Amino acid sequence: MTEPDAVGDLPTEEFRKHARELVDWIGEYFEHPERFPVLPPLIPGATRDALPATPPDSAEPLARILGDIESQIVPRLTHWNHPGFLAYFANTASVPAILGEWLATALNTNAMLWRTGPAAAELEALTTDWVRQLIGLPAGWFGTITDLASTSTLYALAAAREADPTLDIRRRGLAGRDLPALRVYCSDQAHTSVHKAAMTLGIGLDNVVPIASDADFRMIPSALDAAIAADRAAGHRPIAVVGVLGTTSSTSVDPLDAVADICAREKLWFHVDAAYAGVCGAVPELRHHMAGADRADSFVVNPHKWLFTPMDCSVLLVRRPEALKRAFSLVAAYLETAEQESVVNYMDYGFQLGHRFRALKLWMVIRAFGADGIAARIRHHCALAATFAGWVRESPGWTIEAPHPFSVVCFRHDPRTGPTSLPGSASTMTDAEVNAHNARILDAVNASGEVFLSHTVLRGKYVIRVAIGNLRTEQRHLARAWELLRTAARIPAT
Ligand SMILES: Cc1ncc(COP(=O)(O)O)c(C=O)c1O
């Protein structure tokens, strides 16, 4: 049989040529990270309209495809690597992580079974244990890397549900049987990933019990105690508590020690969501925030938030891996292996079969920066945040709206509390008008394309967030953000 012309991959020479060009392009991109606006013009449909709506009938040269990416795609992206990216939880695609990710793609390893990627599986166990050591958790945890904290928390709650074998939900499901409502507790500041996990697992949104938080946005342990007692009296079945180390809105830290005590007494699964701030354990003077996390049953930290690893990479540490395995392991005949009792097959610890080689990039980051380098970078971000908070605090009319233990500052402008050049009587503005005023400030600042900030709502107040987590952010970027904010605060409502 003669081979048809166009089968097989593109020639390796093509790869070498374009990969070299791409390396230079990426190098330039990092040397001039402000070349593109951090936030592109927000025109829905612009990218779709700029590109052919139908696939090509025949092969196109890579040079043309890469040219389109540069002209049509990159300028329409929001640039998370931009030093002015101060929104959400900022993060960085660092040099060692990019090399690791690139290699993982080229090697195309799928470590679903130990034998389909022996070194990948073992590197994952090793690297997650490195993370555990870095952040100061005691020995005795099983580690797996998922895509996102949302997945990790879903896995943790699935394990919590399966930790009580008498429920036997794995086999019997939840519906059509005599089961009490399963209850999960978290503070009113917890991330919606907890609620989405409850929706997905059949626990139900109504069974995620919001526990009141104090003036500093930390869960109130006595309120947790009372909620559990009330639920038991009502015949519900409490199964898990989620404590947060670094809430999304304000980065508050729940009193993990007190929550751990309650979980131990009540025999509840204790999950710690440390998606952003878990890496604080790598910095000696911040490690005290981890107190109590050592007694958790599961703990999630996202290297793709503050450990300089590009999307996606979420580390889930579990003290009771047998519960996680009971939740997810189901081995088909074609996946049985002779060594399955003596190795870790990662397909047994999640609902997906395939398992990406994410450990490589994370292992490279930890090696290339070292524990001291990681601590120095996190410490620097916290110092930048403290400097920014100082500017806000010293400016009449501006207020800090939450403690800032890490690298995020929540603040706002309230014309009622300071001198203002706004027309009319600022002192009579309603709360809703002050909220709208801050939303306008944020929009004006973000329209500059120089910095990108986000907002949240704390106790009904619209507040602006500056989140530092990018390795290229310098004090001058914060100074520029501050200048833009103060200018925007003088713009009257139209
Ligand atoms: C505290 C916390 N938990 C969970 C998440 C969800 O993270 P992911 O996007 O990795 O699912 C976030 C996202 O910002 C978060 O702030």
Short mmCIF file of C-alpha atoms and ligand atoms in Angstrom, two decimals:
data_model
loop_
_atom_site.label_atom_id
_atom_site.label_comp_id
_atom_site.label_asym_id
_atom_site.label_seq_id
_atom_site.Cartn_x
_atom_site.Cartn_y
_atom_site.Cartn_z
CA MET A 1 0.00 0.00 0.00
CA THR A 2 1.35 3.46 -0.81
CA GLU A 3 1.06 6.07 1.94
CA PRO A 4 -1.11 9.09 1.11
CA ASP A 5 0.78 12.38 0.98
CA ALA A 6 -0.58 14.17 4.00
CA VAL A 7 -0.37 11.74 6.90
CA GLY A 8 1.77 12.02 9.99
CA ASP A 9 2.89 15.08 11.89
CA LEU A 10 4.49 18.19 10.45
CA PRO A 11 8.24 17.78 9.88
CA THR A 12 10.43 18.17 12.96
CA GLU A 13 12.28 20.94 11.12
CA GLU A 14 9.06 22.96 11.12
CA PHE A 15 8.86 22.48 14.87
CA ARG A 16 12.46 23.58 15.43
CA LYS A 17 12.05 26.69 13.27
CA HIS A 18 8.80 27.91 14.79
CA ALA A 19 9.63 26.90 18.32
CA ARG A 20 12.80 29.03 18.15
CA GLU A 21 10.79 31.97 16.85
CA LEU A 22 8.22 31.44 19.55
CA VAL A 23 10.87 31.35 22.26
CA ASP A 24 12.13 34.72 21.02
CA TRP A 25 8.60 36.08 20.89
CA ILE A 26 7.91 34.97 24.46
CA GLY A 27 11.26 36.40 25.59
CA GLU A 28 10.27 39.77 24.08
CA TYR A 29 6.83 39.51 25.66
CA PHE A 30 8.38 39.12 29.09
CA GLU A 31 10.97 41.85 28.53
CA HIS A 32 8.21 44.28 27.57
CA PRO A 33 5.30 43.08 29.67
CA GLU A 34 3.46 46.38 29.28
CA ARG A 35 3.43 46.25 25.48
CA PHE A 36 -0.21 45.20 25.48
CA PRO A 37 -2.87 46.85 27.67
CA VAL A 38 -3.57 44.68 30.69
CA LEU A 39 -7.28 44.80 29.86
CA PRO A 40 -8.16 44.82 26.14
CA PRO A 41 -11.08 46.77 24.69
CA LEU A 42 -14.09 44.79 25.93
CA ILE A 43 -16.06 44.30 22.70
CA PRO A 44 -18.11 41.10 22.75
CA GLY A 45 -17.82 39.19 19.47
CA ALA A 46 -14.71 41.04 18.26
CA THR A 47 -12.51 37.94 18.17
CA ARG A 48 -15.14 35.74 16.52
CA ASP A 49 -15.73 38.42 13.89
CA ALA A 50 -12.02 38.71 13.15
CA LEU A 51 -11.50 35.01 12.44
CA PRO A 52 -12.86 32.67 9.74
CA ALA A 53 -16.09 31.04 10.91
CA THR A 54 -15.37 27.75 9.14
CA PRO A 55 -12.34 25.44 9.41
CA PRO A 56 -9.81 25.52 6.56
CA ASP A 57 -10.29 22.97 3.77
CA SER A 58 -6.60 22.37 3.52
CA ALA A 59 -3.45 22.87 5.53
CA GLU A 60 -2.29 26.36 6.37
CA PRO A 61 1.34 27.28 7.01
CA LEU A 62 2.30 27.62 10.67
CA ALA A 63 3.77 31.06 9.96
CA ARG A 64 0.36 32.36 8.94
CA ILE A 65 -1.37 30.79 11.94
CA LEU A 66 1.17 32.26 14.35
CA GLY A 67 0.81 35.63 12.63
CA ASP A 68 -2.95 35.56 13.23
CA ILE A 69 -2.37 34.72 16.88
CA GLU A 70 -0.12 37.75 17.24
CA SER A 71 -2.45 40.13 15.41
CA GLN A 72 -5.92 38.84 16.29
CA ILE A 73 -5.71 36.93 19.56
CA VAL A 74 -2.97 38.33 21.78
CA PRO A 75 -4.18 41.97 21.65
CA ARG A 76 -7.65 40.82 22.66
CA LEU A 77 -6.48 38.94 25.73
CA THR A 78 -6.46 40.13 29.30
CA HIS A 79 -2.79 39.91 30.24
CA TRP A 80 -2.39 38.10 33.54
CA ASN A 81 1.40 38.45 33.19
CA HIS A 82 1.14 42.25 32.99
CA PRO A 83 2.68 43.91 36.07
CA GLY A 84 -0.44 46.07 36.32
CA PHE A 85 -2.64 42.99 36.73
CA LEU A 86 -3.82 43.56 40.29
CA ALA A 87 -7.24 41.93 39.99
CA TYR A 88 -8.69 38.74 41.50
CA PHE A 89 -5.72 36.73 42.82
CA ALA A 90 -2.93 37.78 40.50
CA ASN A 91 -0.39 35.15 39.52
CA THR A 92 2.57 34.64 37.22
CA ALA A 93 3.60 32.21 34.51
CA SER A 94 7.21 32.00 35.67
CA VAL A 95 10.17 30.88 33.55
CA PRO A 96 10.73 27.48 35.23
CA ALA A 97 7.01 26.68 35.16
CA ILE A 98 6.70 27.53 31.48
CA LEU A 99 9.60 25.23 30.66
CA GLY A 100 8.01 22.48 32.72
CA GLU A 101 4.60 22.96 31.13
CA TRP A 102 6.11 22.96 27.67
CA LEU A 103 7.98 19.75 28.33
CA ALA A 104 4.92 18.10 29.86
CA THR A 105 3.03 18.90 26.66
CA ALA A 106 5.78 17.54 24.47
CA LEU A 107 6.13 14.38 26.54
CA ASN A 108 2.33 14.02 26.50
CA THR A 109 2.30 11.85 29.58
CA ASN A 110 -0.99 10.61 30.97
CA ALA A 111 -0.31 9.21 34.45
CA MET A 112 -3.75 7.69 34.91
CA LEU A 113 -2.03 4.49 36.03
CA TRP A 114 1.40 4.29 37.60
CA ARG A 115 2.59 2.25 34.61
CA THR A 116 1.37 4.85 32.09
CA GLY A 117 3.77 7.36 33.65
CA PRO A 118 5.84 5.88 36.47
CA ALA A 119 8.13 8.89 36.89
CA ALA A 120 5.22 11.33 36.54
CA ALA A 121 3.22 9.53 39.24
CA GLU A 122 6.16 9.41 41.60
CA LEU A 123 7.15 13.01 40.89
CA GLU A 124 3.61 14.05 41.80
CA ALA A 125 3.82 12.25 45.13
CA LEU A 126 7.24 13.80 45.76
CA THR A 127 6.28 17.34 44.71
CA THR A 128 3.06 17.46 46.69
CA ASP A 129 5.08 16.30 49.68
CA TRP A 130 7.54 19.14 49.00
CA VAL A 131 4.62 21.57 49.09
CA ARG A 132 3.51 20.09 52.40
CA GLN A 133 7.00 20.54 53.83
CA LEU A 134 7.36 24.05 52.43
CA ILE A 135 4.20 25.29 54.11
CA GLY A 136 4.95 23.51 57.38
CA LEU A 137 2.32 20.79 57.59
CA PRO A 138 3.32 17.64 59.51
CA ALA A 139 4.10 14.35 57.76
CA GLY A 140 1.39 11.85 56.85
CA TRP A 141 -0.57 13.41 53.97
CA PHE A 142 -1.39 11.99 50.57
CA GLY A 143 -1.06 14.50 47.73
CA THR A 144 -2.69 14.74 44.35
CA ILE A 145 -2.67 17.57 41.81
CA THR A 146 -5.97 18.59 40.26
CA ASP A 147 -6.75 21.38 37.85
CA LEU A 148 -8.46 23.85 40.20
CA ALA A 149 -9.33 24.45 43.81
CA SER A 150 -12.97 23.99 42.85
CA THR A 151 -12.14 20.41 41.88
CA SER A 152 -9.98 19.86 44.96
CA THR A 153 -12.75 21.02 47.29
CA LEU A 154 -15.28 18.87 45.44
CA TYR A 155 -12.95 15.90 45.94
CA ALA A 156 -12.54 16.74 49.62
CA LEU A 157 -16.30 16.87 50.17
CA ALA A 158 -16.79 13.66 48.18
CA ALA A 159 -14.26 12.02 50.53
CA ALA A 160 -16.06 13.53 53.55
CA ARG A 161 -19.32 12.02 52.30
CA GLU A 162 -17.68 8.65 51.85
CA ALA A 163 -15.77 8.80 55.16
CA ASP A 164 -18.89 7.51 56.88
CA PRO A 165 -19.26 4.04 55.29
CA THR A 166 -22.72 3.56 56.77
CA LEU A 167 -24.10 6.14 54.31
CA ASP A 168 -22.81 4.05 51.37
CA ILE A 169 -23.62 6.83 48.91
CA ARG A 170 -21.03 5.53 46.48
CA ARG A 171 -23.21 2.49 45.87
CA ARG A 172 -26.73 3.53 46.77
CA GLY A 173 -26.75 7.18 45.79
CA LEU A 174 -28.81 9.80 47.59
CA ALA A 175 -32.27 9.61 46.10
CA GLY A 176 -35.11 7.17 46.76
CA ARG A 177 -33.86 6.11 50.17
CA ASP A 178 -34.18 7.09 53.78
CA LEU A 179 -31.31 9.54 54.38
CA PRO A 180 -31.17 12.66 56.55
CA ALA A 181 -30.00 15.91 54.97
CA LEU A 182 -26.19 15.97 54.83
CA ARG A 183 -24.91 19.30 56.14
CA VAL A 184 -21.71 21.18 55.30
CA TYR A 185 -20.61 24.32 57.17
CA CYS A 186 -18.49 27.24 56.06
CA SER A 187 -18.35 30.93 56.87
CA ASP A 188 -20.48 33.47 55.03
CA GLN A 189 -17.20 34.54 53.37
CA ALA A 190 -16.31 31.13 51.87
CA HIS A 191 -15.79 30.72 48.14
CA THR A 192 -18.69 29.52 45.99
CA SER A 193 -16.65 26.44 45.08
CA VAL A 194 -17.94 24.95 48.35
CA HIS A 195 -21.53 25.60 47.29
CA LYS A 196 -20.93 24.33 43.77
CA ALA A 197 -19.38 21.15 45.16
CA ALA A 198 -22.52 20.66 47.27
CA MET A 199 -24.69 21.20 44.18
CA THR A 200 -22.63 18.71 42.19
CA LEU A 201 -22.47 16.07 44.91
CA GLY A 202 -26.22 16.06 45.52
CA ILE A 203 -25.82 17.58 48.99
CA GLY A 204 -27.74 20.62 47.79
CA LEU A 205 -27.23 24.35 48.20
CA ASP A 206 -29.69 24.56 51.08
CA ASN A 207 -27.47 22.19 53.06
CA VAL A 208 -24.42 24.43 52.95
CA VAL A 209 -24.90 26.26 56.24
CA PRO A 210 -23.46 29.80 56.26
CA ILE A 211 -21.77 30.55 59.57
CA ALA A 212 -21.61 34.20 60.59
CA SER A 213 -18.23 35.91 60.45
CA ASP A 214 -16.89 38.53 62.85
CA ALA A 215 -15.92 42.14 62.16
CA ASP A 216 -12.69 40.89 60.57
CA PHE A 217 -14.58 38.44 58.30
CA ARG A 218 -13.48 35.32 60.25
CA MET A 219 -15.85 32.48 61.03
CA ILE A 220 -17.30 32.71 64.56
CA PRO A 221 -16.67 29.32 66.23
CA SER A 222 -19.57 29.63 68.69
CA ALA A 223 -21.91 30.19 65.72
CA LEU A 224 -20.53 27.01 64.14
CA ASP A 225 -21.11 25.12 67.36
CA ALA A 226 -24.68 26.37 67.58
CA ALA A 227 -25.45 25.52 63.95
CA ILE A 228 -24.19 21.95 64.34
CA ALA A 229 -26.19 21.47 67.55
CA ALA A 230 -29.36 22.84 65.92
CA ASP A 231 -28.89 20.57 62.92
CA ARG A 232 -28.39 17.47 65.05
CA ALA A 233 -31.50 18.35 67.03
CA ALA A 234 -33.41 18.69 63.74
CA GLY A 235 -32.27 15.22 62.63
CA HIS A 236 -29.81 16.40 59.97
CA ARG A 237 -26.42 14.73 59.47
CA PRO A 238 -23.44 17.14 59.72
CA ILE A 239 -20.56 15.78 57.61
CA ALA A 240 -17.94 18.48 57.04
CA VAL A 241 -16.70 21.95 57.88
CA VAL A 242 -14.72 24.08 55.42
CA GLY A 243 -12.37 26.59 57.05
CA VAL A 244 -10.80 29.24 54.85
CA LEU A 245 -7.23 30.45 55.02
CA GLY A 246 -7.38 33.56 52.85
CA THR A 247 -10.97 34.29 51.82
CA THR A 248 -11.57 35.48 48.28
CA SER A 249 -13.01 38.86 49.18
CA SER A 250 -10.74 40.07 51.96
CA THR A 251 -8.15 37.25 52.55
CA SER A 252 -9.37 36.78 56.12
CA VAL A 253 -8.31 33.64 57.96
CA ASP A 254 -10.84 31.56 59.86
CA PRO A 255 -9.80 30.50 63.40
CA LEU A 256 -8.64 27.12 62.13
CA ASP A 257 -7.52 25.92 65.56
CA ALA A 258 -10.96 26.46 67.09
CA VAL A 259 -12.64 24.92 64.03
CA ALA A 260 -10.34 21.90 64.29
CA ASP A 261 -11.38 21.45 67.92
CA ILE A 262 -15.05 21.47 66.95
CA CYS A 263 -14.50 19.03 64.08
CA ALA A 264 -12.57 16.67 66.35
CA ARG A 265 -15.29 16.76 68.98
CA GLU A 266 -18.13 16.42 66.49
CA LYS A 267 -16.27 13.85 64.33
CA LEU A 268 -16.65 15.97 61.18
CA TRP A 269 -14.37 16.11 58.16
CA PHE A 270 -12.32 19.32 58.31
CA HIS A 271 -11.34 20.76 54.93
CA VAL A 272 -9.13 23.85 54.70
CA ASP A 273 -9.51 26.01 51.61
CA ALA A 274 -6.14 27.75 51.38
CA ALA A 275 -6.32 28.14 47.60
CA TYR A 276 -4.61 31.54 47.62
CA ALA A 277 -2.91 31.98 50.99
CA GLY A 278 -1.73 28.45 51.76
CA VAL A 279 1.75 29.37 50.55
CA CYS A 280 2.01 31.80 53.49
CA GLY A 281 3.29 28.79 55.43
CA ALA A 282 6.52 29.07 53.42
CA VAL A 283 7.26 32.43 55.11
CA PRO A 284 8.32 32.04 58.75
CA GLU A 285 6.67 35.25 59.96
CA LEU A 286 3.37 34.31 58.24
CA ARG A 287 3.29 30.65 59.23
CA HIS A 288 1.24 31.34 62.36
CA HIS A 289 -1.80 31.73 60.08
CA MET A 290 -1.58 27.97 59.44
CA ALA A 291 -2.25 27.09 63.10
CA GLY A 292 -4.91 24.41 63.15
CA ALA A 293 -4.48 23.42 59.50
CA ASP A 294 -2.25 20.59 60.69
CA ARG A 295 -5.36 18.94 62.13
CA ALA A 296 -7.39 19.13 58.91
CA ASP A 297 -8.48 16.06 56.98
CA SER A 298 -7.84 17.82 53.68
CA PHE A 299 -6.14 21.02 52.55
CA VAL A 300 -6.10 22.72 49.17
CA VAL A 301 -3.51 25.22 47.96
CA ASN A 302 -3.24 26.50 44.39
CA PRO A 303 0.26 26.96 43.01
CA HIS A 304 -1.52 28.68 40.11
CA LYS A 305 -2.48 31.48 42.46
CA TRP A 306 0.57 32.53 44.51
CA LEU A 307 3.26 29.99 43.71
CA PHE A 308 4.25 31.32 40.32
CA THR A 309 2.85 28.38 38.37
CA PRO A 310 0.62 29.04 35.35
CA MET A 311 -2.92 27.68 35.11
CA ASP A 312 -3.72 25.09 36.05
CA CYS A 313 -2.31 23.50 39.19
CA SER A 314 -4.12 22.83 42.46
CA VAL A 315 -2.55 20.71 45.21
CA LEU A 316 -4.94 18.66 47.33
CA LEU A 317 -3.45 17.14 50.48
CA VAL A 318 -5.53 14.50 52.23
CA ARG A 319 -4.99 12.84 55.59
CA ARG A 320 -7.39 9.98 54.87
CA PRO A 321 -6.71 8.93 51.29
CA GLU A 322 -8.71 5.74 51.78
CA ALA A 323 -11.89 7.89 51.94
CA LEU A 324 -10.93 9.69 48.73
CA LYS A 325 -10.24 6.35 47.08
CA ARG A 326 -13.56 4.96 48.27
CA ALA A 327 -15.27 7.98 46.73
CA PHE A 328 -13.70 7.54 43.30
CA SER A 329 -11.96 4.24 42.64
CA LEU A 330 -13.64 1.99 40.10
CA VAL A 331 -11.26 -0.25 38.19
CA ALA A 332 -12.37 -1.69 34.87
CA ALA A 333 -10.84 -4.98 33.75
CA TYR A 334 -8.80 -3.23 31.08
CA LEU A 335 -7.20 -1.00 33.72
CA GLU A 336 -6.14 -3.71 36.13
CA THR A 337 -2.38 -4.03 36.58
CA ALA A 338 -0.17 -6.49 38.41
CA GLU A 339 1.30 -3.70 40.57
CA GLN A 340 -1.94 -1.91 41.50
CA GLU A 341 -1.77 -2.80 45.20
CA SER A 342 1.73 -1.44 45.64
CA VAL A 343 1.68 1.82 43.66
CA VAL A 344 -0.47 4.94 43.36
CA ASN A 345 -2.73 4.94 40.33
CA TYR A 346 -3.98 8.52 40.30
CA MET A 347 -7.19 7.54 38.48
CA ASP A 348 -8.26 6.05 41.85
CA TYR A 349 -8.26 9.47 43.55
CA GLY A 350 -10.53 11.51 41.29
CA PHE A 351 -13.47 11.17 38.91
CA GLN A 352 -11.31 11.63 35.82
CA LEU A 353 -9.39 8.76 34.31
CA GLY A 354 -6.62 10.74 32.61
CA HIS A 355 -4.09 12.58 34.73
CA ARG A 356 -2.05 15.48 33.41
CA PHE A 357 1.66 15.79 34.26
CA ARG A 358 1.28 19.02 36.26
CA ALA A 359 3.88 18.02 38.81
CA LEU A 360 6.71 18.76 36.40
CA LYS A 361 6.16 22.53 36.25
CA LEU A 362 5.59 22.78 39.99
CA TRP A 363 8.68 20.73 40.80
CA MET A 364 10.70 22.99 38.48
CA VAL A 365 9.39 26.17 40.18
CA ILE A 366 10.27 24.88 43.64
CA ARG A 367 13.75 23.83 42.51
CA ALA A 368 14.49 26.93 40.47
CA PHE A 369 13.36 29.41 43.17
CA GLY A 370 14.17 27.36 46.28
CA ALA A 371 12.33 27.62 49.59
CA ASP A 372 14.14 30.86 50.47
CA GLY A 373 13.40 32.37 47.05
CA ILE A 374 9.72 31.51 47.32
CA ALA A 375 9.55 33.03 50.81
CA ALA A 376 11.36 36.19 49.63
CA ARG A 377 8.93 36.70 46.74
CA ILE A 378 5.83 36.20 48.91
CA ARG A 379 7.27 38.47 51.59
CA HIS A 380 7.95 41.14 48.95
CA HIS A 381 4.36 41.03 47.73
CA CYS A 382 3.10 41.47 51.29
CA ALA A 383 5.45 44.44 51.74
CA LEU A 384 4.13 46.03 48.54
CA ALA A 385 0.58 45.55 49.79
CA ALA A 386 1.50 47.16 53.13
CA THR A 387 3.00 50.15 51.30
CA PHE A 388 -0.13 50.57 49.20
CA ALA A 389 -2.35 50.26 52.28
CA GLY A 390 -0.27 52.98 53.95
CA TRP A 391 -0.99 55.40 51.08
CA VAL A 392 -4.71 54.67 51.36
CA ARG A 393 -4.77 54.99 55.13
CA GLU A 394 -3.02 58.36 55.07
CA SER A 395 -5.40 59.89 52.51
CA PRO A 396 -8.49 61.68 53.79
CA GLY A 397 -11.66 60.29 52.25
CA TRP A 398 -10.10 56.87 51.62
CA THR A 399 -10.63 53.97 53.98
CA ILE A 400 -9.17 50.49 54.39
CA GLU A 401 -12.13 48.14 54.61
CA ALA A 402 -10.57 44.90 55.92
CA PRO A 403 -7.38 43.69 57.58
CA HIS A 404 -4.74 42.80 54.98
CA PRO A 405 -2.65 39.93 56.36
CA PHE A 406 -1.20 39.03 52.94
CA SER A 407 -0.94 40.76 49.55
CA VAL A 408 -4.51 41.99 48.98
CA VAL A 409 -5.88 45.36 50.10
CA CYS A 410 -9.62 46.16 50.21
CA PHE A 411 -10.41 49.86 50.33
CA ARG A 412 -12.74 52.51 48.99
CA HIS A 413 -13.34 56.20 48.61
CA ASP A 414 -16.06 57.72 50.73
CA PRO A 415 -16.53 61.40 49.90
CA ARG A 416 -18.55 61.76 53.11
CA THR A 417 -15.46 61.28 55.23
CA GLY A 418 -12.99 63.68 53.68
CA PRO A 419 -12.50 66.76 51.52
CA THR A 420 -13.84 66.33 48.02
CA SER A 421 -13.92 68.26 44.79
CA LEU A 422 -17.10 66.49 43.73
CA PRO A 423 -19.90 68.93 42.93
CA GLY A 424 -22.91 69.07 45.23
CA SER A 425 -22.97 68.07 48.83
CA ALA A 426 -20.89 64.93 49.23
CA SER A 427 -21.90 64.69 52.86
CA THR A 428 -25.48 63.79 51.90
CA MET A 429 -24.55 60.90 49.59
CA THR A 430 -26.46 57.72 50.38
CA ASP A 431 -24.71 54.38 50.90
CA ALA A 432 -25.91 53.29 47.44
CA GLU A 433 -24.44 56.43 45.90
CA VAL A 434 -21.08 55.80 47.58
CA ASN A 435 -21.15 52.25 46.24
CA ALA A 436 -21.91 53.55 42.74
CA HIS A 437 -19.15 56.16 43.11
CA ASN A 438 -16.60 53.40 43.82
CA ALA A 439 -17.86 51.29 40.92
CA ARG A 440 -17.31 54.33 38.67
CA ILE A 441 -13.79 54.80 40.07
CA LEU A 442 -13.00 51.17 39.30
CA ASP A 443 -14.36 51.39 35.76
CA ALA A 444 -12.40 54.55 35.04
CA VAL A 445 -9.15 53.05 36.36
CA ASN A 446 -9.59 49.81 34.43
CA ALA A 447 -10.38 51.71 31.23
CA SER A 448 -6.82 53.06 31.33
CA GLY A 449 -5.41 49.70 30.23
CA GLU A 450 -2.48 50.36 32.57
CA VAL A 451 -3.76 48.50 35.61
CA PHE A 452 -6.58 46.06 36.23
CA LEU A 453 -8.23 46.02 39.67
CA SER A 454 -11.27 44.09 40.90
CA HIS A 455 -13.97 44.70 43.47
CA THR A 456 -15.98 42.87 46.06
CA VAL A 457 -18.82 43.62 48.44
CA LEU A 458 -18.13 43.53 52.19
CA ARG A 459 -21.18 43.87 54.47
CA GLY A 460 -23.04 45.70 51.74
CA LYS A 461 -20.16 48.04 50.93
CA TYR A 462 -18.73 48.03 47.42
CA VAL A 463 -14.94 47.96 47.88
CA ILE A 464 -12.03 47.99 45.47
CA ARG A 465 -9.38 45.26 45.71
CA VAL A 466 -5.71 45.53 44.84
CA ALA A 467 -4.23 42.03 44.69
CA ILE A 468 -0.49 41.59 44.30
CA GLY A 469 0.89 38.26 43.15
CA ASN A 470 2.72 38.96 39.93
CA LEU A 471 6.50 38.65 39.87
CA ARG A 472 6.80 41.68 37.59
CA THR A 473 4.77 44.07 39.72
CA GLU A 474 6.92 46.85 41.16
CA GLN A 475 6.12 49.70 43.50
CA ARG A 476 5.85 52.06 40.53
CA HIS A 477 2.89 50.06 39.20
CA LEU A 478 1.12 50.48 42.51
CA ALA A 479 1.98 54.17 42.54
CA ARG A 480 0.42 54.52 39.10
CA ALA A 481 -2.67 52.62 40.23
CA TRP A 482 -2.97 54.95 43.21
CA GLU A 483 -2.62 58.02 40.98
CA LEU A 484 -5.32 56.73 38.63
CA LEU A 485 -7.59 55.95 41.58
CA ARG A 486 -7.26 59.43 43.06
CA THR A 487 -7.89 61.06 39.70
CA ALA A 488 -10.95 58.88 39.11
CA ALA A 489 -12.34 59.72 42.56
CA ARG A 490 -12.68 63.35 41.43
CA ILE A 491 -14.85 62.49 38.41
CA PRO A 492 -18.47 63.43 39.17
CA ALA A 493 -21.39 61.14 38.33
CA THR A 494 -22.99 62.00 34.98
C1 LIG B 1 -10.52 30.92 48.62
C2 LIG B 1 -10.75 30.37 47.24
N1 LIG B 1 -11.11 29.10 47.09
C3 LIG B 1 -11.34 28.56 45.88
C4 LIG B 1 -11.20 29.31 44.74
C5 LIG B 1 -11.46 28.66 43.40
O1 LIG B 1 -10.25 28.52 42.75
P1 LIG B 1 -10.16 27.80 41.33
O2 LIG B 1 -10.36 28.87 40.31
O3 LIG B 1 -8.78 27.21 41.31
O4 LIG B 1 -11.21 26.76 41.26
C6 LIG B 1 -10.82 30.64 44.83
C7 LIG B 1 -10.67 31.47 43.62
O5 LIG B 1 -10.25 32.58 43.64
C8 LIG B 1 -10.60 31.19 46.10
O6 LIG B 1 -10.29 32.48 46.25
#
